[in-house]
Amino acid sequence: MAVTTSPERDIVATPMQRATREALYAGAIALGLFVLFIGLRTDQNISNELILVQRWWLLAVVVVLTMAGRFLYVAYGQPFLANQKIVDVATGLLPESMATRFFRLPYFIAAIVIVAVLAFLAGSLDGLLGPGLAGYARFLRALAIIYALASVMFYFRTFIHAHFSALGITALALYPIIVVLVLALYGGSVAAGFQGSLKWVDNYGIQILIYVMLAWGLNIVVGLAGLLDLGYVAFYAVGAYAYALLGTQYGLSFWILLPAAGAMAAFWGVLLGFPVLRLRGDYLAIVTLAFGEIIRLVLINWREVTNGSAGITGIPKVTFFGLMTFNVSDPNYIAKVLDIATSSAYYKIFLYYLILGLCLLTAFVTIRLRRMPVGRAWEALREDEIACRSLGINTTTTKLTAFATGAMFGGFAGSFFAARQGFVSPESFIFLESAIILAIVVLGGMGSLVGIAVAAMVMIGGTEVLRELDFLKQVFGPDFTPELYRMLLFGMAMVIVMLWKPRGFVGSREPTAFLKERRAVSGSFTKEGHG
């Protein structure tokens, strides 16, 4: 058994002793960090007075879980990981990897059986187990589905890695169709399938793809050009309000206002770029942060135009290129034209494919620009601005094109957001949105489109999953709201990923210019924070 020796004293600490000590340290740190966040909650009483609600039991649960996690990791996790690097003397081979041990065929078969049984009993779970245990059963079914999908991806990982882009686009294109078919089989009718798909297409499909597009747009500024932008949500707001104002006041079509919103956001990106030409690093971040707040305050205070905090309502919906609409009262409503049943899901599915097309357009333009001289100028600017100038590259136009291009895609996403919501207000464009978008770019790996898409799926999809965990109220009480802790879990996930993968999910990238053979460059060979 591995032991550690203190350099100050000749005291040998076993893994259990060290795990106990570090568990106590972790518990003390967790207690200090979460005593105000979890142990106390502000509320209002019947007299409208501010009161403090004590939740020491919930704080105790969090501290105990933190201590248990740290103890198990130090006592068993670290020795196991160390043994994974030791070659077996008899066979001369390394031990089986954790993934190989975790994804085994018997476990996969068991997961399929659990899914099948719980799906067959789905309609009678509440009667058989009661509302409390039925929630746990549904959560177990979700975990079994995730495990089965992860097992399939593990066994076919070589094929998936070789055709990842094609498989990903195909899966995204078929996602609404699969959701409708599954729910139609589950509900017994096509109408039930369309109606039940609203949540899955809107909350998990459209919502994630909006953040994917925003993160890919910010990736041009931060990931490719190396310009830290903390006010990217301002361009998102410009695009949304451009469509909302012009659509409500002049009745212009979405297909006309979409490029107009992108052009207007790009114009504001150029206006932002001029004052910050000589700034870099922290100073650039502060100025862009101020720009984002200025836009938000203008939207709040310019009431004659933006209607202030009340926002703009009655934003027109997107039409199918003017041929069909999604308003039931219109004569060219899609259900009347195609002679099909009326459903509100048609509009959501159409919006899903629209934002998917905008995301693919963003990815295509980004890939093409990276291979052009302007894209290589962005990368040169990111690595070393002084060397970039010494090569004769005009850093002024390089920075302005980066800001304008990234802002344009933010404007596209903003106009789509306004059309999807039918209502915009300044509360939708706070600094937290910029922080989330930047976090997705950093976690995914700056410069990596695939990594950023995966990070958006994990982070935004993960926060949406919290809304489905109602069974946790059986554990923590009826007042427990899982989605209120999404930012806490978001921050914890960021810390874990940054410790595990300092350069994001995808820490390697392929160079845009290569000699004879294209090879991925590991994040170890790139500047810290830019790989």
Short mmCIF file of C-alpha atoms in Angstrom, two decimals, residues 60-472:
data_model
loop_
_atom_site.label_atom_id
_atom_site.label_comp_id
_atom_site.label_asym_id
_atom_site.label_seq_id
_atom_site.Cartn_x
_atom_site.Cartn_y
_atom_site.Cartn_z
CA ALA A 60 -24.99 19.58 6.55
CA VAL A 61 -25.91 17.29 3.64
CA VAL A 62 -23.72 19.29 1.23
CA VAL A 63 -20.76 19.30 3.65
CA VAL A 64 -21.07 15.56 4.30
CA LEU A 65 -21.26 14.80 0.58
CA THR A 66 -18.18 16.96 -0.03
CA MET A 67 -16.25 15.18 2.70
CA ALA A 68 -17.34 11.75 1.45
CA GLY A 69 -16.36 12.60 -2.13
CA ARG A 70 -12.92 13.83 -1.10
CA PHE A 71 -12.36 10.82 1.17
CA LEU A 72 -13.27 8.32 -1.54
CA TYR A 73 -11.11 10.09 -4.11
CA VAL A 74 -8.00 10.22 -1.93
CA ALA A 75 -8.44 6.77 -0.34
CA TYR A 76 -9.45 4.83 -3.43
CA GLY A 77 -9.42 7.05 -6.52
CA GLN A 78 -5.82 8.22 -6.41
CA PRO A 79 -4.34 4.74 -5.69
CA PHE A 80 -6.49 3.28 -8.49
CA LEU A 81 -5.30 5.91 -10.99
CA ALA A 82 -1.71 5.33 -9.91
CA ASN A 83 -2.07 1.57 -10.42
CA GLN A 84 -3.44 2.17 -13.90
CA LYS A 85 0.03 3.36 -14.93
CA ILE A 86 1.85 0.27 -13.57
CA VAL A 87 2.59 -2.52 -16.08
CA ASP A 88 1.66 -6.06 -15.10
CA VAL A 89 4.88 -8.04 -14.64
CA ALA A 90 3.36 -11.31 -15.86
CA THR A 91 1.73 -10.03 -19.05
CA GLY A 92 3.73 -6.87 -19.70
CA LEU A 93 0.46 -4.98 -20.32
CA LEU A 94 -1.23 -2.09 -18.63
CA PRO A 95 -4.43 -2.82 -16.64
CA GLU A 96 -7.82 -2.39 -18.28
CA SER A 97 -8.93 1.21 -18.51
CA MET A 98 -11.77 2.55 -16.38
CA ALA A 99 -13.97 2.90 -19.45
CA THR A 100 -13.42 -0.73 -20.44
CA ARG A 101 -14.40 -1.87 -16.96
CA PHE A 102 -17.40 0.44 -16.81
CA PHE A 103 -18.88 -0.28 -20.24
CA ARG A 104 -19.32 -4.05 -20.29
CA LEU A 105 -21.86 -6.07 -22.25
CA PRO A 106 -23.73 -7.46 -19.18
CA TYR A 107 -24.15 -3.93 -17.82
CA PHE A 108 -25.41 -2.76 -21.21
CA ILE A 109 -27.98 -5.57 -21.37
CA ALA A 110 -29.11 -4.78 -17.82
CA ALA A 111 -29.58 -1.11 -18.76
CA ILE A 112 -31.68 -2.08 -21.79
CA VAL A 113 -33.85 -4.35 -19.63
CA ILE A 114 -34.38 -1.58 -17.05
CA VAL A 115 -35.38 0.88 -19.76
CA ALA A 116 -37.78 -1.60 -21.36
CA VAL A 117 -39.44 -2.59 -18.07
CA LEU A 118 -39.85 0.98 -16.80
CA ALA A 119 -41.09 2.16 -20.20
CA PHE A 120 -43.69 -0.61 -20.25
CA LEU A 121 -44.83 0.33 -16.73
CA ALA A 122 -44.59 4.09 -17.33
CA GLY A 123 -48.32 4.71 -17.11
CA SER A 124 -48.77 2.81 -13.85
CA LEU A 125 -45.63 3.79 -11.92
CA ASP A 126 -47.49 6.25 -9.69
CA GLY A 127 -50.06 3.63 -8.76
CA LEU A 128 -47.53 0.85 -8.15
CA LEU A 129 -44.81 2.78 -6.33
CA GLY A 130 -46.45 5.99 -5.22
CA PRO A 131 -45.54 9.54 -6.36
CA GLY A 132 -42.28 9.61 -4.40
CA LEU A 133 -40.75 6.34 -5.56
CA ALA A 134 -42.11 6.85 -9.08
CA GLY A 135 -39.87 9.89 -9.41
CA TYR A 136 -36.84 7.81 -8.48
CA ALA A 137 -37.89 5.14 -11.00
CA ARG A 138 -38.10 7.71 -13.80
CA PHE A 139 -34.70 9.06 -12.83
CA LEU A 140 -33.31 5.50 -12.89
CA ARG A 141 -34.81 5.05 -16.37
CA ALA A 142 -33.10 8.26 -17.54
CA LEU A 143 -29.75 7.08 -16.14
CA ALA A 144 -30.17 3.71 -17.85
CA ILE A 145 -30.88 5.41 -21.19
CA ILE A 146 -27.80 7.61 -20.79
CA TYR A 147 -25.66 4.60 -19.88
CA ALA A 148 -26.92 2.62 -22.88
CA LEU A 149 -26.20 5.50 -25.27
CA ALA A 150 -22.76 6.03 -23.72
CA SER A 151 -22.01 2.32 -24.11
CA VAL A 152 -22.92 2.41 -27.80
CA MET A 153 -20.72 5.46 -28.30
CA PHE A 154 -17.84 3.75 -26.47
CA TYR A 155 -17.94 0.54 -28.51
CA PHE A 156 -18.19 2.45 -31.80
CA ARG A 157 -15.86 5.27 -30.75
CA THR A 158 -13.41 4.70 -33.61
CA PHE A 159 -16.11 4.99 -36.24
CA ILE A 160 -17.71 7.97 -34.46
CA HIS A 161 -14.37 9.78 -34.22
CA ALA A 162 -13.69 9.25 -37.92
CA HIS A 163 -17.14 10.52 -39.00
CA PHE A 164 -18.03 12.78 -36.09
CA SER A 165 -19.15 15.83 -38.09
CA ALA A 166 -21.38 13.87 -40.48
CA LEU A 167 -22.92 11.84 -37.67
CA GLY A 168 -23.47 14.94 -35.55
CA ILE A 169 -25.24 16.85 -38.32
CA THR A 170 -27.36 13.80 -39.16
CA ALA A 171 -28.36 13.33 -35.52
CA LEU A 172 -29.30 17.01 -35.20
CA ALA A 173 -31.33 16.88 -38.41
CA LEU A 174 -33.24 13.77 -37.26
CA TYR A 175 -33.70 14.87 -33.64
CA PRO A 176 -37.24 16.37 -33.94
CA ILE A 177 -38.39 13.47 -36.13
CA ILE A 178 -37.13 10.90 -33.62
CA VAL A 179 -38.70 12.77 -30.69
CA VAL A 180 -42.08 12.95 -32.43
CA LEU A 181 -42.00 9.26 -33.42
CA VAL A 182 -41.00 8.07 -29.95
CA LEU A 183 -43.64 10.18 -28.23
CA ALA A 184 -46.24 9.14 -30.82
CA LEU A 185 -45.56 5.47 -30.06
CA TYR A 186 -45.62 6.25 -26.33
CA GLY A 187 -48.85 8.28 -26.51
CA GLY A 188 -50.60 6.15 -29.09
CA SER A 189 -51.26 8.91 -31.66
CA VAL A 190 -49.39 11.26 -33.95
CA ALA A 191 -51.08 14.27 -32.35
CA ALA A 192 -49.74 13.22 -28.95
CA GLY A 193 -46.28 12.90 -30.46
CA PHE A 194 -46.34 16.44 -31.88
CA GLN A 195 -47.77 17.96 -28.72
CA GLY A 196 -45.37 16.12 -26.44
CA SER A 197 -42.37 17.17 -28.52
CA LEU A 198 -42.80 20.85 -27.63
CA LYS A 199 -40.66 20.67 -24.50
CA TRP A 200 -37.94 18.50 -26.01
CA VAL A 201 -37.62 20.48 -29.22
CA ASP A 202 -37.84 23.91 -27.60
CA ASN A 203 -36.05 23.58 -24.25
CA TYR A 204 -33.42 21.05 -25.27
CA GLY A 205 -33.07 21.66 -29.01
CA ILE A 206 -33.62 25.34 -29.77
CA GLN A 207 -32.25 26.61 -26.45
CA ILE A 208 -28.97 24.71 -26.80
CA LEU A 209 -28.51 25.66 -30.46
CA ILE A 210 -28.98 29.37 -29.66
CA TYR A 211 -26.07 29.17 -27.20
CA VAL A 212 -24.04 27.14 -29.69
CA MET A 213 -24.43 29.90 -32.26
CA LEU A 214 -23.61 32.63 -29.74
CA ALA A 215 -20.54 30.74 -28.52
CA TRP A 216 -19.33 30.14 -32.08
CA GLY A 217 -19.73 33.84 -32.79
CA LEU A 218 -17.77 34.78 -29.67
CA ASN A 219 -15.20 32.14 -30.58
CA ILE A 220 -14.17 34.28 -33.56
CA VAL A 221 -13.33 37.16 -31.24
CA VAL A 222 -11.90 35.24 -28.28
CA GLY A 223 -10.79 31.89 -29.66
CA LEU A 224 -9.36 32.94 -33.03
CA ALA A 225 -8.34 36.58 -32.56
CA GLY A 226 -7.51 36.32 -28.85
CA LEU A 227 -9.54 39.44 -27.89
CA LEU A 228 -11.24 38.97 -24.51
CA ASP A 229 -14.81 40.23 -24.92
CA LEU A 230 -17.04 40.39 -21.82
CA GLY A 231 -19.80 42.40 -23.49
CA TYR A 232 -20.81 40.06 -26.29
CA VAL A 233 -24.41 40.02 -25.09
CA ALA A 234 -24.68 43.63 -26.33
CA PHE A 235 -24.60 42.45 -29.97
CA TYR A 236 -27.18 39.80 -29.06
CA ALA A 237 -29.39 42.60 -27.72
CA VAL A 238 -28.84 44.81 -30.78
CA GLY A 239 -29.98 42.03 -33.11
CA ALA A 240 -33.03 41.23 -30.96
CA TYR A 241 -34.18 44.84 -30.66
CA ALA A 242 -33.46 45.56 -34.32
CA TYR A 243 -35.86 42.81 -35.37
CA ALA A 244 -38.39 43.65 -32.65
CA LEU A 245 -38.57 47.37 -33.47
CA LEU A 246 -38.52 47.10 -37.25
CA GLY A 247 -40.88 44.12 -37.25
CA THR A 248 -43.50 45.72 -35.00
CA GLN A 249 -43.27 49.27 -36.35
CA TYR A 250 -42.93 48.61 -40.08
CA GLY A 251 -44.18 45.03 -40.44
CA LEU A 252 -41.07 43.87 -42.29
CA SER A 253 -40.45 40.17 -42.83
CA PHE A 254 -38.02 38.15 -40.74
CA TRP A 255 -36.09 37.18 -43.85
CA ILE A 256 -35.43 40.85 -44.59
CA LEU A 257 -34.64 41.80 -41.02
CA LEU A 258 -32.32 38.84 -40.35
CA PRO A 259 -29.45 40.22 -42.48
CA ALA A 260 -30.36 43.75 -41.37
CA ALA A 261 -29.98 42.77 -37.70
CA GLY A 262 -26.64 41.11 -38.45
CA ALA A 263 -25.43 44.21 -40.32
CA MET A 264 -26.52 46.49 -37.49
CA ALA A 265 -24.75 44.34 -34.90
CA ALA A 266 -21.62 44.28 -37.08
CA PHE A 267 -21.76 48.09 -37.27
CA TRP A 268 -21.81 48.30 -33.49
CA GLY A 269 -18.97 45.78 -33.39
CA VAL A 270 -16.87 48.13 -35.51
CA LEU A 271 -17.82 51.05 -33.23
CA LEU A 272 -16.64 49.02 -30.26
CA GLY A 273 -13.46 47.99 -32.06
CA PHE A 274 -12.18 51.51 -32.71
CA PRO A 275 -11.79 52.62 -29.06
CA VAL A 276 -10.10 49.37 -28.01
CA LEU A 277 -7.52 49.13 -30.80
CA ARG A 278 -4.66 49.83 -28.41
CA LEU A 279 -6.03 47.81 -25.51
CA ARG A 280 -5.39 44.19 -24.66
CA GLY A 281 -5.88 41.74 -21.82
CA ASP A 282 -7.65 43.00 -18.69
CA TYR A 283 -8.14 46.52 -20.03
CA LEU A 284 -9.88 45.21 -23.14
CA ALA A 285 -12.13 43.04 -20.96
CA ILE A 286 -13.13 46.02 -18.79
CA VAL A 287 -14.00 48.19 -21.80
CA THR A 288 -16.10 45.47 -23.46
CA LEU A 289 -17.85 44.82 -20.15
CA ALA A 290 -18.69 48.51 -19.92
CA PHE A 291 -19.98 48.47 -23.51
CA GLY A 292 -22.36 45.65 -22.71
CA GLU A 293 -23.69 47.49 -19.67
CA ILE A 294 -24.09 50.73 -21.66
CA ILE A 295 -26.27 48.95 -24.23
CA ARG A 296 -28.41 47.40 -21.49
CA LEU A 297 -28.88 50.75 -19.70
CA VAL A 298 -29.77 52.46 -22.98
CA LEU A 299 -32.44 49.82 -23.58
CA ILE A 300 -33.85 50.45 -20.10
CA ASN A 301 -33.83 54.26 -20.16
CA TRP A 302 -34.71 55.04 -23.81
CA ARG A 303 -38.37 54.38 -23.12
CA GLU A 304 -39.70 56.28 -26.12
CA VAL A 305 -38.10 53.73 -28.44
CA THR A 306 -37.50 50.54 -26.46
CA ASN A 307 -40.41 50.81 -23.99
CA GLY A 308 -37.93 50.54 -21.13
CA SER A 309 -38.05 47.62 -18.73
CA ALA A 310 -41.52 46.66 -19.99
CA GLY A 311 -39.95 45.46 -23.23
CA ILE A 312 -41.54 44.99 -26.64
CA THR A 313 -44.42 42.61 -27.18
CA GLY A 314 -46.30 41.39 -30.22
CA ILE A 315 -43.19 40.61 -32.24
CA PRO A 316 -44.30 38.91 -35.48
CA LYS A 317 -43.57 35.24 -36.01
CA VAL A 318 -41.33 33.86 -38.71
CA THR A 319 -43.13 32.73 -41.84
CA PHE A 320 -42.13 29.95 -44.23
CA PHE A 321 -40.63 32.39 -46.77
CA GLY A 322 -44.00 34.15 -47.01
CA LEU A 323 -45.70 31.06 -48.44
CA MET A 324 -47.13 29.71 -45.20
CA THR A 325 -47.59 31.14 -41.73
CA PHE A 326 -47.91 29.67 -38.27
CA ASN A 327 -50.87 31.77 -37.08
CA VAL A 328 -54.04 29.70 -36.88
CA SER A 329 -56.25 32.62 -37.94
CA ASP A 330 -54.36 33.23 -41.21
CA PRO A 331 -55.80 31.76 -44.44
CA ASN A 332 -52.37 30.39 -45.41
CA TYR A 333 -51.78 28.69 -42.06
CA ILE A 334 -49.52 25.66 -42.59
CA ALA A 335 -52.15 23.17 -41.40
CA LYS A 336 -54.76 24.60 -43.80
CA VAL A 337 -52.35 24.64 -46.75
CA LEU A 338 -51.08 21.08 -46.18
CA ASP A 339 -54.45 19.79 -44.92
CA ILE A 340 -53.07 18.37 -41.67
CA ALA A 341 -54.14 18.57 -38.04
CA THR A 342 -53.61 21.84 -36.18
CA SER A 343 -50.70 21.85 -33.72
CA SER A 344 -48.47 24.46 -32.10
CA ALA A 345 -45.51 22.10 -32.49
CA TYR A 346 -45.11 22.94 -36.19
CA TYR A 347 -43.73 26.38 -35.37
CA LYS A 348 -41.25 25.03 -32.82
CA ILE A 349 -40.00 22.36 -35.22
CA PHE A 350 -39.62 24.97 -37.96
CA LEU A 351 -37.68 27.23 -35.57
CA TYR A 352 -35.46 24.29 -34.65
CA TYR A 353 -34.43 23.71 -38.25
CA LEU A 354 -34.01 27.46 -38.76
CA ILE A 355 -31.56 27.85 -35.86
CA LEU A 356 -29.83 24.64 -36.95
CA GLY A 357 -29.32 26.17 -40.39
CA LEU A 358 -27.98 29.38 -38.84
CA CYS A 359 -25.56 27.36 -36.69
CA LEU A 360 -24.31 25.44 -39.71
CA LEU A 361 -23.89 28.73 -41.57
CA THR A 362 -21.85 30.09 -38.66
CA ALA A 363 -19.63 26.99 -38.62
CA PHE A 364 -19.16 27.04 -42.39
CA VAL A 365 -18.19 30.73 -42.46
CA THR A 366 -15.84 30.28 -39.51
CA ILE A 367 -14.07 27.32 -41.11
CA ARG A 368 -13.72 29.13 -44.43
CA LEU A 369 -12.46 32.32 -42.80
CA ARG A 370 -9.84 30.40 -40.82
CA ARG A 371 -8.35 29.12 -44.05
CA MET A 372 -8.28 32.58 -45.62
CA PRO A 373 -5.60 35.22 -44.99
CA VAL A 374 -7.84 37.08 -42.56
CA GLY A 375 -8.27 33.94 -40.45
CA ARG A 376 -4.54 33.33 -40.31
CA ALA A 377 -4.10 36.99 -39.39
CA TRP A 378 -6.50 36.46 -36.48
CA GLU A 379 -4.49 33.50 -35.25
CA ALA A 380 -1.23 35.44 -35.62
CA LEU A 381 -2.77 38.29 -33.62
CA ARG A 382 -3.85 35.85 -30.93
CA GLU A 383 -0.41 34.30 -30.54
CA ASP A 384 1.69 37.49 -30.55
CA GLU A 385 0.53 40.96 -31.57
CA ILE A 386 4.05 42.38 -31.80
CA ALA A 387 5.20 39.58 -34.08
CA CYS A 388 2.00 40.04 -36.07
CA ARG A 389 2.88 43.69 -36.69
CA SER A 390 6.45 42.82 -37.59
CA LEU A 391 5.10 40.59 -40.38
CA GLY A 392 3.34 43.56 -41.92
CA ILE A 393 -0.19 42.57 -40.87
CA ASN A 394 -2.53 45.50 -40.30
CA THR A 395 -3.67 44.84 -36.74
CA THR A 396 -6.31 47.58 -36.94
CA THR A 397 -8.31 45.97 -39.73
CA THR A 398 -7.65 42.52 -38.26
CA LYS A 399 -9.23 43.46 -34.94
CA LEU A 400 -12.12 45.31 -36.57
CA THR A 401 -12.98 42.36 -38.84
CA ALA A 402 -12.92 40.02 -35.85
CA PHE A 403 -15.26 42.23 -33.82
CA ALA A 404 -17.57 42.84 -36.79
CA THR A 405 -17.78 39.18 -37.82
CA GLY A 406 -18.40 37.93 -34.30
CA ALA A 407 -20.97 40.66 -33.67
CA MET A 408 -22.80 39.81 -36.90
CA PHE A 409 -23.48 36.25 -35.77
CA GLY A 410 -24.57 37.60 -32.38
CA GLY A 411 -27.06 39.82 -34.22
CA PHE A 412 -28.37 36.84 -36.19
CA ALA A 413 -28.92 34.92 -32.95
CA GLY A 414 -30.60 37.96 -31.36
CA SER A 415 -33.10 38.37 -34.19
CA PHE A 416 -33.94 34.66 -33.98
CA PHE A 417 -34.36 34.95 -30.21
CA ALA A 418 -36.83 37.80 -30.62
CA ALA A 419 -38.83 35.86 -33.22
CA ARG A 420 -38.89 32.77 -31.02
CA GLN A 421 -39.94 34.56 -27.82
CA GLY A 422 -42.32 37.11 -29.33
CA PHE A 423 -41.16 39.43 -26.53
CA VAL A 424 -37.84 41.07 -25.63
CA SER A 425 -36.78 43.06 -22.59
CA PRO A 426 -33.45 44.27 -21.17
CA GLU A 427 -33.56 41.55 -18.49
CA SER A 428 -32.71 39.00 -21.17
CA PHE A 429 -29.35 40.65 -21.93
CA ILE A 430 -27.58 40.97 -18.59
CA PHE A 431 -23.89 40.41 -17.96
CA LEU A 432 -24.54 36.86 -16.77
CA GLU A 433 -25.40 35.89 -20.34
CA SER A 434 -22.00 37.14 -21.55
CA ALA A 435 -20.31 35.19 -18.76
CA ILE A 436 -22.16 31.99 -19.68
CA ILE A 437 -21.28 32.33 -23.37
CA LEU A 438 -17.62 33.00 -22.56
CA ALA A 439 -17.56 30.06 -20.15
CA ILE A 440 -18.89 27.78 -22.90
CA VAL A 441 -16.11 28.95 -25.24
CA VAL A 442 -13.40 28.39 -22.62
CA LEU A 443 -14.75 25.03 -21.44
CA GLY A 444 -15.13 23.73 -24.97
CA GLY A 445 -11.65 24.79 -26.00
CA MET A 446 -10.99 28.16 -27.60
CA GLY A 447 -10.84 27.81 -31.35
CA SER A 448 -12.59 24.41 -31.40
CA LEU A 449 -16.08 24.36 -32.91
CA VAL A 450 -16.76 20.77 -31.85
CA GLY A 451 -15.60 21.33 -28.29
CA ILE A 452 -17.72 24.46 -27.93
CA ALA A 453 -20.81 22.62 -29.23
CA VAL A 454 -20.23 19.81 -26.71
CA ALA A 455 -19.74 22.33 -23.88
CA ALA A 456 -22.99 24.12 -24.79
CA MET A 457 -24.85 20.80 -24.88
CA VAL A 458 -23.49 19.77 -21.48
CA MET A 459 -23.88 23.10 -19.71
CA ILE A 460 -27.18 24.39 -21.12
CA GLY A 461 -28.72 20.93 -21.44
CA GLY A 462 -27.58 20.10 -17.92
CA THR A 463 -29.30 23.14 -16.44
CA GLU A 464 -32.51 22.22 -18.30
CA VAL A 465 -32.34 18.67 -16.92
CA LEU A 466 -32.49 20.10 -13.40
CA ARG A 467 -36.09 21.15 -14.05
CA GLU A 468 -37.00 17.48 -14.43
CA LEU A 469 -35.61 16.38 -11.07
CA ASP A 470 -38.79 16.92 -9.09
CA PHE A 471 -38.23 13.74 -7.13
CA LEU A 472 -35.50 15.56 -5.18
#
